[in-house]
mmCIF file with all atom_site columns, C-alpha atoms in Angstrom:
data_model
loop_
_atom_site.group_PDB
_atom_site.id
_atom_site.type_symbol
_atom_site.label_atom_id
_atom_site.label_alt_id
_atom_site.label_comp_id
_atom_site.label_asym_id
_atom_site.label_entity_id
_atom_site.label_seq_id
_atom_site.pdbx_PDB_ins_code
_atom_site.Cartn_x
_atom_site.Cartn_y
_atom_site.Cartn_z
_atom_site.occupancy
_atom_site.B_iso_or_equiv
_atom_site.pdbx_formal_charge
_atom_site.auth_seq_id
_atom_site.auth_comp_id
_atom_site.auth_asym_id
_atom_site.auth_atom_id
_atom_site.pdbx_PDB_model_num
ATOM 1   C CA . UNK A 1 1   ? -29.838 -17.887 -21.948 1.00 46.00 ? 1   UNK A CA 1
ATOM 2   C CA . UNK A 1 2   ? -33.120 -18.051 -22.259 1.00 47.00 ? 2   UNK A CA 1
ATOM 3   C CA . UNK A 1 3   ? -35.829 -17.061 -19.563 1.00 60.00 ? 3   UNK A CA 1
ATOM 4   C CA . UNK A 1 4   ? -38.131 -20.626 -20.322 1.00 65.00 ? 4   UNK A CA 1
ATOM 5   C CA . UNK A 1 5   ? -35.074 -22.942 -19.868 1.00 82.00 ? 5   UNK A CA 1
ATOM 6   C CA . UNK A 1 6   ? -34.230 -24.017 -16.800 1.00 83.00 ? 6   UNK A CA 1
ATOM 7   C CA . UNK A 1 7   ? -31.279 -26.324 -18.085 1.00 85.00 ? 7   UNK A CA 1
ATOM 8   C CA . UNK A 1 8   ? -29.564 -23.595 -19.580 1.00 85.00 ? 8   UNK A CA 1
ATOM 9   C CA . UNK A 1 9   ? -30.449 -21.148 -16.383 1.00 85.00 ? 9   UNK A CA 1
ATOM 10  C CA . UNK A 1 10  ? -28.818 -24.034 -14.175 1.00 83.00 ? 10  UNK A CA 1
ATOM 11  C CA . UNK A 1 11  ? -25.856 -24.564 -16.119 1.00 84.00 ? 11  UNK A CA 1
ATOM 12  C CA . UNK A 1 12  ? -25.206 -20.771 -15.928 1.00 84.00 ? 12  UNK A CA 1
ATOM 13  C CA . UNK A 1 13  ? -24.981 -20.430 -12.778 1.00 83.00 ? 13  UNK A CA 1
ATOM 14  C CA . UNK A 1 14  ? -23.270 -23.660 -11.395 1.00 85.00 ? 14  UNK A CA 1
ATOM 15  C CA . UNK A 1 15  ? -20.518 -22.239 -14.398 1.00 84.00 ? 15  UNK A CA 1
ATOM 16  C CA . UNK A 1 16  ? -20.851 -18.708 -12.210 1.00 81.00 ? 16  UNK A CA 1
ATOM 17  C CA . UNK A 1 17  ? -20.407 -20.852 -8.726  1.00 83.00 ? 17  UNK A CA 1
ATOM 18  C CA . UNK A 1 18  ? -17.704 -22.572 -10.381 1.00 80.00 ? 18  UNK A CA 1
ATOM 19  C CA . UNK A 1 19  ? -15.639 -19.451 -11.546 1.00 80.00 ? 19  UNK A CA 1
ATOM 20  C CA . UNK A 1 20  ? -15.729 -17.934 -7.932  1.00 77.00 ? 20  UNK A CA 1
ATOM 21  C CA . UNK A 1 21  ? -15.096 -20.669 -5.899  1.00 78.00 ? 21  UNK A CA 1
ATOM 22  C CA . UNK A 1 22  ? -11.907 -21.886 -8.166  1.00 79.00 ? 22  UNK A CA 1
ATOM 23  C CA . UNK A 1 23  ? -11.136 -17.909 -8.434  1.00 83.00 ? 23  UNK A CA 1
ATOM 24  C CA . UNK A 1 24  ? -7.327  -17.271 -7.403  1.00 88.00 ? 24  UNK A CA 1
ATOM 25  C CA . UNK A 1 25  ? -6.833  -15.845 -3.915  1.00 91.00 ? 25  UNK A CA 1
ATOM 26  C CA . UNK A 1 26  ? -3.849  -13.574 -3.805  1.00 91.00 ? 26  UNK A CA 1
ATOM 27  C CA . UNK A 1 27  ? -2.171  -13.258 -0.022  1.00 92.00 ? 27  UNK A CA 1
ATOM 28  C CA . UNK A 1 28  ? -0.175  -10.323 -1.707  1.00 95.00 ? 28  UNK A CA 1
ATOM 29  C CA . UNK A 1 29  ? -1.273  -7.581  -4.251  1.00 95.00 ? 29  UNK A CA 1
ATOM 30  C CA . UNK A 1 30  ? 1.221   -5.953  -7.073  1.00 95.00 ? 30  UNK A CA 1
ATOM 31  C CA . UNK A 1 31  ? 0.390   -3.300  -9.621  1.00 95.00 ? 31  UNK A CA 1
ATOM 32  C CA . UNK A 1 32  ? 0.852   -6.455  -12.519 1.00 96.00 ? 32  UNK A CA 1
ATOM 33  C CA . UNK A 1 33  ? -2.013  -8.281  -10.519 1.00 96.00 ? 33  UNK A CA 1
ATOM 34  C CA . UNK A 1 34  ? -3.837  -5.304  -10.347 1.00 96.00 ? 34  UNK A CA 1
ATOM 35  C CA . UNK A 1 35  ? -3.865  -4.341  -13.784 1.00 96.00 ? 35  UNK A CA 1
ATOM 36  C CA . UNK A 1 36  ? -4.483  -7.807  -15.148 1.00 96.00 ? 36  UNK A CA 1
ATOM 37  C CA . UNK A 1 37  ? -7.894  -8.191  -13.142 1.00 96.00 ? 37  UNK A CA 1
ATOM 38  C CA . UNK A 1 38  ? -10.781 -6.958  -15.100 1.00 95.00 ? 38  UNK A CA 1
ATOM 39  C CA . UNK A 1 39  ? -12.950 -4.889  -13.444 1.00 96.00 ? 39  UNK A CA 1
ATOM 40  C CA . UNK A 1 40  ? -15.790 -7.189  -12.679 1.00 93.00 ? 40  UNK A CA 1
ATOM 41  C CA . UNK A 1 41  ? -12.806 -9.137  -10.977 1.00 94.00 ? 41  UNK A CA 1
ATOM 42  C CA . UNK A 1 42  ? -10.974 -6.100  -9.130  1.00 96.00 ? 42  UNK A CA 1
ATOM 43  C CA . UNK A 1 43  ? -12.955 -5.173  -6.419  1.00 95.00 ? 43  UNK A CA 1
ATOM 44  C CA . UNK A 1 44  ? -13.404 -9.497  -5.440  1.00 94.00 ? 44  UNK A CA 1
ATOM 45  C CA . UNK A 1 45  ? -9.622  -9.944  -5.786  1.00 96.00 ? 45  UNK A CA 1
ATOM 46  C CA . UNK A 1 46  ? -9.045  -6.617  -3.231  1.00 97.00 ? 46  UNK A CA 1
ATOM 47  C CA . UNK A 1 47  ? -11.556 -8.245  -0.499  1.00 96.00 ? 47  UNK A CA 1
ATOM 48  C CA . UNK A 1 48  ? -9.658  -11.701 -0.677  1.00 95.00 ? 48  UNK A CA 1
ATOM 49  C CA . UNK A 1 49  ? -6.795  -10.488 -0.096  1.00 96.00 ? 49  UNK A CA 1
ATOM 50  C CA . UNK A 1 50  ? -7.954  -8.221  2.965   1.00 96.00 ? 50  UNK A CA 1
ATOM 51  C CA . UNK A 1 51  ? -9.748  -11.270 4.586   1.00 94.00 ? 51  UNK A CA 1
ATOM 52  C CA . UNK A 1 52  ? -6.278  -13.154 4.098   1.00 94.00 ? 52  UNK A CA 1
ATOM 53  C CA . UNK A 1 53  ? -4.442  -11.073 6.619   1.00 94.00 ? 53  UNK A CA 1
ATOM 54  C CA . UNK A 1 54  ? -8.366  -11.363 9.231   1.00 93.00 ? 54  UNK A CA 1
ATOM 55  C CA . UNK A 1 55  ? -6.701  -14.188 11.296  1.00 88.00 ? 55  UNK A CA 1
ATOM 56  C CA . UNK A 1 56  ? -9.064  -13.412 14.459  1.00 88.00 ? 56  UNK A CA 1
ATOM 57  C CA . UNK A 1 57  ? -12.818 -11.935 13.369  1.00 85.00 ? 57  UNK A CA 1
ATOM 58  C CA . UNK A 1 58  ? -12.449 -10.829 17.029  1.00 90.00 ? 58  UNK A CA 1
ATOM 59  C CA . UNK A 1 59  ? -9.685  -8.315  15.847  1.00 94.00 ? 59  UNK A CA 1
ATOM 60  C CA . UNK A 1 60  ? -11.346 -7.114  12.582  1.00 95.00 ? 60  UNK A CA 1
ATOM 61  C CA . UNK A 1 61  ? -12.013 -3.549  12.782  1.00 96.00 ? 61  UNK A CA 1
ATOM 62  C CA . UNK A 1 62  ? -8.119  -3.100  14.208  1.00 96.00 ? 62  UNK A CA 1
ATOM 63  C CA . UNK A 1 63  ? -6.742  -5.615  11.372  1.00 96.00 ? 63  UNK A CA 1
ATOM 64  C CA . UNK A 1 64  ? -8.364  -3.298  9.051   1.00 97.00 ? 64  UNK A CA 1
ATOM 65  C CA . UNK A 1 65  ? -7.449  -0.294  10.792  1.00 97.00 ? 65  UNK A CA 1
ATOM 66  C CA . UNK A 1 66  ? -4.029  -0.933  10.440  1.00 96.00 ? 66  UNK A CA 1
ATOM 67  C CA . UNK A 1 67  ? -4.288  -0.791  6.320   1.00 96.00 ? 67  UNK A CA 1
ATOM 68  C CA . UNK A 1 68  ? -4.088  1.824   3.820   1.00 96.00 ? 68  UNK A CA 1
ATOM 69  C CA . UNK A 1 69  ? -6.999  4.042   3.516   1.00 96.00 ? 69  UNK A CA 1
ATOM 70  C CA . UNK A 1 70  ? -7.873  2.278   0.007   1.00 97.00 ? 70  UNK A CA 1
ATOM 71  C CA . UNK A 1 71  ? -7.630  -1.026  1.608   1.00 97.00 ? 71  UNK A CA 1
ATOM 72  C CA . UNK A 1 72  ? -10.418 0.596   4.352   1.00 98.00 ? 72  UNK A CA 1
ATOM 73  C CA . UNK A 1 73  ? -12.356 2.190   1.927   1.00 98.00 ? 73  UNK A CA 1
ATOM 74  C CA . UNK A 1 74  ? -12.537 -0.882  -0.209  1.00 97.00 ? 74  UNK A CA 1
ATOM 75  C CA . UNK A 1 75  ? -13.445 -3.464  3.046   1.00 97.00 ? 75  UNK A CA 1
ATOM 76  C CA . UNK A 1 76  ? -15.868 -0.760  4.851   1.00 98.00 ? 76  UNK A CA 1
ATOM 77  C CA . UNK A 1 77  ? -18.029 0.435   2.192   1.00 98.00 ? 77  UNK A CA 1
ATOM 78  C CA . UNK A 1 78  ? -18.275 -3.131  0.429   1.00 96.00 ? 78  UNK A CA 1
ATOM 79  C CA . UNK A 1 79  ? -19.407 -4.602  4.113   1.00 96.00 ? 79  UNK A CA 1
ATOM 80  C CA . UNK A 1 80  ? -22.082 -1.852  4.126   1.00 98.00 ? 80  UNK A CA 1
ATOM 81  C CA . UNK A 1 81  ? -23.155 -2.568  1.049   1.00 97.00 ? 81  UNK A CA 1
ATOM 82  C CA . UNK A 1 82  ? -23.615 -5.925  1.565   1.00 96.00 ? 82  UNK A CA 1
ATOM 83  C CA . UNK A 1 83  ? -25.319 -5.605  5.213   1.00 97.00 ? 83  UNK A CA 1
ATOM 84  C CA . UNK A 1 84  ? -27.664 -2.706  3.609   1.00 97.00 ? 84  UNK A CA 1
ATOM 85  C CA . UNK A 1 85  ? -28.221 -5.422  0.376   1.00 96.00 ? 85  UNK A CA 1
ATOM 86  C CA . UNK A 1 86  ? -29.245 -8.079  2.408   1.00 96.00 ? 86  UNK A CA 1
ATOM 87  C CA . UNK A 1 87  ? -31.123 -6.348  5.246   1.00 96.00 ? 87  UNK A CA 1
ATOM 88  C CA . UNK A 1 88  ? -30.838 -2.669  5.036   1.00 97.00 ? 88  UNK A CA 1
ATOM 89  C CA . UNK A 1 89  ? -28.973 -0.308  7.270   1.00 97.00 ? 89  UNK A CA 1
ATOM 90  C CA . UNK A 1 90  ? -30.908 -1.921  10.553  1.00 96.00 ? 90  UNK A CA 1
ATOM 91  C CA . UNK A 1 91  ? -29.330 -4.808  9.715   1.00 96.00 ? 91  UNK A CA 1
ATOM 92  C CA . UNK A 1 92  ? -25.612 -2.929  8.874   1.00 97.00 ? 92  UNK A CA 1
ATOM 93  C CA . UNK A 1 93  ? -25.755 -1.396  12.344  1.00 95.00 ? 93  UNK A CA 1
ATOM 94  C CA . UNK A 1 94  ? -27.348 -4.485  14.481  1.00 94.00 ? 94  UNK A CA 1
ATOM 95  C CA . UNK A 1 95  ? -24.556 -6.784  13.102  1.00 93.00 ? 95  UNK A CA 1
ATOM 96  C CA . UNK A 1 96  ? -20.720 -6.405  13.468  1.00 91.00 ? 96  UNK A CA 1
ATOM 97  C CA . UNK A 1 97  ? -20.098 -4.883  10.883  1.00 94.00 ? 97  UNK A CA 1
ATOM 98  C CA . UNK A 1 98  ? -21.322 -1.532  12.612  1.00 94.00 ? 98  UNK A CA 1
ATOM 99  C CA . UNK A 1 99  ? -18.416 -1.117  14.234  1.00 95.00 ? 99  UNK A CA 1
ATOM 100 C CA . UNK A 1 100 ? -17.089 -0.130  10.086  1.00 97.00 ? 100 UNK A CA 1
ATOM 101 C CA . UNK A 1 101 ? -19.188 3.196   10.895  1.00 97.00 ? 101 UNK A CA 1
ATOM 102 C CA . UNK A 1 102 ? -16.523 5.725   10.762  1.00 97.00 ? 102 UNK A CA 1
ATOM 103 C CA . UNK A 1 103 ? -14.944 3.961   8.538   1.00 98.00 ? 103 UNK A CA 1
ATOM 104 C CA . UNK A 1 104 ? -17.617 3.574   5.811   1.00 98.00 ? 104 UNK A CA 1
ATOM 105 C CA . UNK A 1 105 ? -18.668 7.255   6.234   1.00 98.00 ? 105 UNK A CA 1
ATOM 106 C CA . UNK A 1 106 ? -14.320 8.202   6.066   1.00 98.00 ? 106 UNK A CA 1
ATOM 107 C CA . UNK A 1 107 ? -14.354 6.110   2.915   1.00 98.00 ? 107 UNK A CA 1
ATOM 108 C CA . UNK A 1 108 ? -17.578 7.599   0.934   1.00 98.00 ? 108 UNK A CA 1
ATOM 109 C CA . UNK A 1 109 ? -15.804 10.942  1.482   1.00 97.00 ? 109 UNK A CA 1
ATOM 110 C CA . UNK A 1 110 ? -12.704 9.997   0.100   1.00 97.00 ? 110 UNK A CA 1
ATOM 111 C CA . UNK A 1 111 ? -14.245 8.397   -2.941  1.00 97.00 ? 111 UNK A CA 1
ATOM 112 C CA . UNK A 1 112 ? -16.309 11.945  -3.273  1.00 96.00 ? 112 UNK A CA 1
ATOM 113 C CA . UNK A 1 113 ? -19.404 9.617   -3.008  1.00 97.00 ? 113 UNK A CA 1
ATOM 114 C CA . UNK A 1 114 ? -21.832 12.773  -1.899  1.00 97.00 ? 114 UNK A CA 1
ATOM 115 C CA . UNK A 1 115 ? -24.873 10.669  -2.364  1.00 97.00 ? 115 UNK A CA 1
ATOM 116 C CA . UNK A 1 116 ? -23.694 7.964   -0.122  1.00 97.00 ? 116 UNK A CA 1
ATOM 117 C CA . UNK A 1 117 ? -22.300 10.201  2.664   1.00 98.00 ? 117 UNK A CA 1
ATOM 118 C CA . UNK A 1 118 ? -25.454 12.133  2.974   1.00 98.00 ? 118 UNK A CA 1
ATOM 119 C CA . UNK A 1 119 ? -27.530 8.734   3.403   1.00 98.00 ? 119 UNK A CA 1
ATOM 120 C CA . UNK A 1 120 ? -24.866 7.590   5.489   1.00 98.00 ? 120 UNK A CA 1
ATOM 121 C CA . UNK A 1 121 ? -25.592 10.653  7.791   1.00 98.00 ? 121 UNK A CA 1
ATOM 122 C CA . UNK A 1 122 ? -29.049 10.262  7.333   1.00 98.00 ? 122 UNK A CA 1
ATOM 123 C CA . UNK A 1 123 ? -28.752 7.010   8.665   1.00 98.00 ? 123 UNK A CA 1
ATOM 124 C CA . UNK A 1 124 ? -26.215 7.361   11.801  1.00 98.00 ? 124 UNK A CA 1
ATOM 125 C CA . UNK A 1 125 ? -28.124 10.067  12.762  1.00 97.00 ? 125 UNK A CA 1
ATOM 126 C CA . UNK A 1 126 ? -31.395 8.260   12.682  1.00 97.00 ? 126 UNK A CA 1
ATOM 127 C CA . UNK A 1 127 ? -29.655 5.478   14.651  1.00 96.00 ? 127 UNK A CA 1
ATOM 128 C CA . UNK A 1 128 ? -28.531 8.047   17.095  1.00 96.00 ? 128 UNK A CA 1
ATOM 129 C CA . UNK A 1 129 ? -31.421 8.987   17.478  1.00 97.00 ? 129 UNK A CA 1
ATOM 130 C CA . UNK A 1 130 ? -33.998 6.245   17.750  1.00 96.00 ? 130 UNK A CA 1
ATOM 131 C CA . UNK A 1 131 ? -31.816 4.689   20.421  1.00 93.00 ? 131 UNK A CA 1
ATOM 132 C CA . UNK A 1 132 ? -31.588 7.773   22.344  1.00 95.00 ? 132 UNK A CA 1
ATOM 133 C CA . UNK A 1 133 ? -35.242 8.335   22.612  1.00 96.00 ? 133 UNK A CA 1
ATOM 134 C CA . UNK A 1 134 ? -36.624 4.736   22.705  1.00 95.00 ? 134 UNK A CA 1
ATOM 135 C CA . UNK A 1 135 ? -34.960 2.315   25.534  1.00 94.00 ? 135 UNK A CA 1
ATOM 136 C CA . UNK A 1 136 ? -36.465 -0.541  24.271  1.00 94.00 ? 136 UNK A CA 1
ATOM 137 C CA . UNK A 1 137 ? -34.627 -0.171  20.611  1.00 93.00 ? 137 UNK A CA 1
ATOM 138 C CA . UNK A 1 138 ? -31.522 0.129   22.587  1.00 91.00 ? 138 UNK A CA 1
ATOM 139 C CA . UNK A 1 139 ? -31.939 -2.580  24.570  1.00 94.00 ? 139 UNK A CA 1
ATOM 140 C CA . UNK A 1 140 ? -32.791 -5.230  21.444  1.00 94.00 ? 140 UNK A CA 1
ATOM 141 C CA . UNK A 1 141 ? -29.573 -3.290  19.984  1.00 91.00 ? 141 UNK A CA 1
ATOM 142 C CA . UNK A 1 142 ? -27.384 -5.005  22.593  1.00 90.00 ? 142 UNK A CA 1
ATOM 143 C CA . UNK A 1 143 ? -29.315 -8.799  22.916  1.00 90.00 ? 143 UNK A CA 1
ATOM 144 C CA . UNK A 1 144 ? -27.686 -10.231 19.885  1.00 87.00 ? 144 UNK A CA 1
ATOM 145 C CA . UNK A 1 145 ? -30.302 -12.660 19.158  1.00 92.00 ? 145 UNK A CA 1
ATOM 146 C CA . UNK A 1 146 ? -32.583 -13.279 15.804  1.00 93.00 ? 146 UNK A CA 1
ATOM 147 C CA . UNK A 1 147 ? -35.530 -12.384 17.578  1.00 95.00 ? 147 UNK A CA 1
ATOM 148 C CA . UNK A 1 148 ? -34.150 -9.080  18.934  1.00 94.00 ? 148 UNK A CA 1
ATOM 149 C CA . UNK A 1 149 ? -32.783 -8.255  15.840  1.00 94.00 ? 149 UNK A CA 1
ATOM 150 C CA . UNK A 1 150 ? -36.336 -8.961  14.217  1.00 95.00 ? 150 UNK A CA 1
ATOM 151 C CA . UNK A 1 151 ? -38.194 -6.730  16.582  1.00 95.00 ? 151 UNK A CA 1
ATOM 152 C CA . UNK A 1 152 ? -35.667 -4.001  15.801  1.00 95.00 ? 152 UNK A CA 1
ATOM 153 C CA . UNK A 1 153 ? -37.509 -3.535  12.774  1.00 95.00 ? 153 UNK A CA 1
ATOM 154 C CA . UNK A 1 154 ? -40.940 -2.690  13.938  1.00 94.00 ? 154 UNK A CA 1
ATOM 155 C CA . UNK A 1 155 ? -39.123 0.259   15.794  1.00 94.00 ? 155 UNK A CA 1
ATOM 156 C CA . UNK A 1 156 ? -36.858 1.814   13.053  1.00 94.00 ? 156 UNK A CA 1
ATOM 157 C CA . UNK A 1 157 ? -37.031 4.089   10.168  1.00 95.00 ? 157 UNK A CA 1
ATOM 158 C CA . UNK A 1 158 ? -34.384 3.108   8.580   1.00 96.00 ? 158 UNK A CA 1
ATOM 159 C CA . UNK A 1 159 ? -35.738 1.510   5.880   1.00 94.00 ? 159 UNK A CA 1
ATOM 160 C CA . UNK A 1 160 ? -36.005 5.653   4.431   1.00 93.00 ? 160 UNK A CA 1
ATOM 161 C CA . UNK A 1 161 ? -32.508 5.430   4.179   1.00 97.00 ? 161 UNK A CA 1
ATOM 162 C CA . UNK A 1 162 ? -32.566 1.833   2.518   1.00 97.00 ? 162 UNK A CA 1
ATOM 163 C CA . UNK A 1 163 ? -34.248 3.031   -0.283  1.00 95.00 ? 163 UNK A CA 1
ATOM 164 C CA . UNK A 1 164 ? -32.492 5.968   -1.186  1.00 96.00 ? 164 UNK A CA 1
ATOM 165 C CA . UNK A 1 165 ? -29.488 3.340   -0.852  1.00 97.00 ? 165 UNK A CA 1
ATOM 166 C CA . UNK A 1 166 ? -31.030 0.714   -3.104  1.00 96.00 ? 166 UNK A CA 1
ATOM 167 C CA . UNK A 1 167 ? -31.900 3.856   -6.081  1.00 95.00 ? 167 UNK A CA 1
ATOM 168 C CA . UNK A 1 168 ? -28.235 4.765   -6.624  1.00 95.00 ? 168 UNK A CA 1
ATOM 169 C CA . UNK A 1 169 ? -27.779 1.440   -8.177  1.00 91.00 ? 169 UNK A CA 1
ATOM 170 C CA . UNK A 1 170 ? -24.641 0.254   -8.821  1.00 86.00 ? 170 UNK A CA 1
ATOM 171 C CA . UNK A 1 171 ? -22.702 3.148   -8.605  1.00 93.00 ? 171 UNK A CA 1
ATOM 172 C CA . UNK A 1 172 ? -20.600 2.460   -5.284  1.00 95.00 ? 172 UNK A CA 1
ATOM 173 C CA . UNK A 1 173 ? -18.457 -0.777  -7.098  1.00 94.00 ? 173 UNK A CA 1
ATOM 174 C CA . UNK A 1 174 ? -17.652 2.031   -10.041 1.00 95.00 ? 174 UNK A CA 1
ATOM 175 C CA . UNK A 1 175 ? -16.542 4.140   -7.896  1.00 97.00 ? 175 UNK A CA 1
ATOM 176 C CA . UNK A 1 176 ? -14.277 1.784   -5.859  1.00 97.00 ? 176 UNK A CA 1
ATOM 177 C CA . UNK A 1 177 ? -12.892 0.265   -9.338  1.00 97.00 ? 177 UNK A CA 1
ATOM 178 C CA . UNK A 1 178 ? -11.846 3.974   -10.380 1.00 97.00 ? 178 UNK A CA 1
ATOM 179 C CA . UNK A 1 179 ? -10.640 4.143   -7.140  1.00 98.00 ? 179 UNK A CA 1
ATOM 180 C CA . UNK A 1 180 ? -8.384  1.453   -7.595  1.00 97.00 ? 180 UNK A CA 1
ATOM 181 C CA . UNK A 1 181 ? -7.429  2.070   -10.840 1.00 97.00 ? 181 UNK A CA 1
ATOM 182 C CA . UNK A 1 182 ? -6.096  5.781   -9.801  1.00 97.00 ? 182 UNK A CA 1
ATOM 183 C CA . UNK A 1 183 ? -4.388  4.856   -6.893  1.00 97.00 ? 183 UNK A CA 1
ATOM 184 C CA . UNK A 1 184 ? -3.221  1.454   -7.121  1.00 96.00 ? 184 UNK A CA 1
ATOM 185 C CA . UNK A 1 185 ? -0.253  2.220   -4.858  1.00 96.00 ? 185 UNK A CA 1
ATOM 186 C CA . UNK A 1 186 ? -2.432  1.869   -1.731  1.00 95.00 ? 186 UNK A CA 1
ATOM 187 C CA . UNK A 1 187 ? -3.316  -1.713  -2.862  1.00 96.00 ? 187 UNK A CA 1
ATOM 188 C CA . UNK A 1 188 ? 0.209   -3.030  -3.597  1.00 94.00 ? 188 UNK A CA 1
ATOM 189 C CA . UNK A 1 189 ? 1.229   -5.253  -0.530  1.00 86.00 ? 189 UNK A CA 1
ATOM 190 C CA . UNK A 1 190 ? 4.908   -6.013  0.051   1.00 66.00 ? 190 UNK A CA 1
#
């Protein structure tokens, strides 16, 4: 695939669209489906399943409670990820998906992620902290609208901790595929 042709940059990724939106969705997990998935499909096939059994987004964080500690550490730190991807940690904590806290930091520890605990601390703490001190940050915290969540930046410092995030590179989805692959037992549904 060349960088100067468009065509062939096109067709690559409608092929890529293709692939995941015709990828199979399993409702239960065994250790032959688990073994079968590549890697680059492993962590993917884990989150379907998990968002088959979220019947009420309202009842999220307890859905997920109620699974194995792989199936938490899988769903929190992947929602993290993608919040801290997309917007940074501001964005992690201002959306739903801070309610995953705990869980996220629970989960770096158990994959022995020290990197990503101690930015993870960094980060709550930060949080913590800017709220405490500065009303106004708390009170855009609890608007829930695009332009609250837009001033929020002006008045963080979270974007420290994005960067240290964004320089470990890719080494969170290794660490949940080893994860996996070691302790597949927590991932087998009945």
């Amino acid at each position: 695939m060349g960088k100067s042709d468009p065509k062939k940059i096109d067709e690559f990724f409608e092929r890529m669209m293709n692939e995941f939106n015709n990828r199979p969705i399993y409702e239960k997990l065994s250790a032959e489906i688990l073994s079968a998935l590549s890697n680059d499909k492993l962590e993917q096939a884990v989150i379907d399943y998990i968002c088959t059994k979220l019947t009420d987004y309202r009842d999220e964080l307890a859905i997920v409670s109620s699974m194995s500690s792989g199936l938490q550490m899988i769903y929190s730190t992947r929602r993290l990820q993608n919040e801290v991807e997309n917007g940074g940690f501001n964005q992690f904590f201002y959306n739903s998906s801070g309610q995953f806290a705990e869980m996220a930091l629970r989960s770096f520890r158990l994959l022995g992620a020290s990197d990503y605990t101690r930015i993870f601390e960094k980060a709550i703490a930060i949080r913590v902290q800017e709220t405490d001190s500065n009303p106004l940050l708390k009170e855009l915290y609890s608007k829930r609208t695009i332009e609250s969540f837009l001033a929020t930046y002006e008045l963080s410092s979270l974007d420290k901790c994005d960067n240290e995030f964004y320089a470990l590179g890719n080494q969170l989805s290794e660490l949940r595929i080893k994860y996996v692959r070691s302790y597949p037992e927590e991932f087998i549904s009945d």
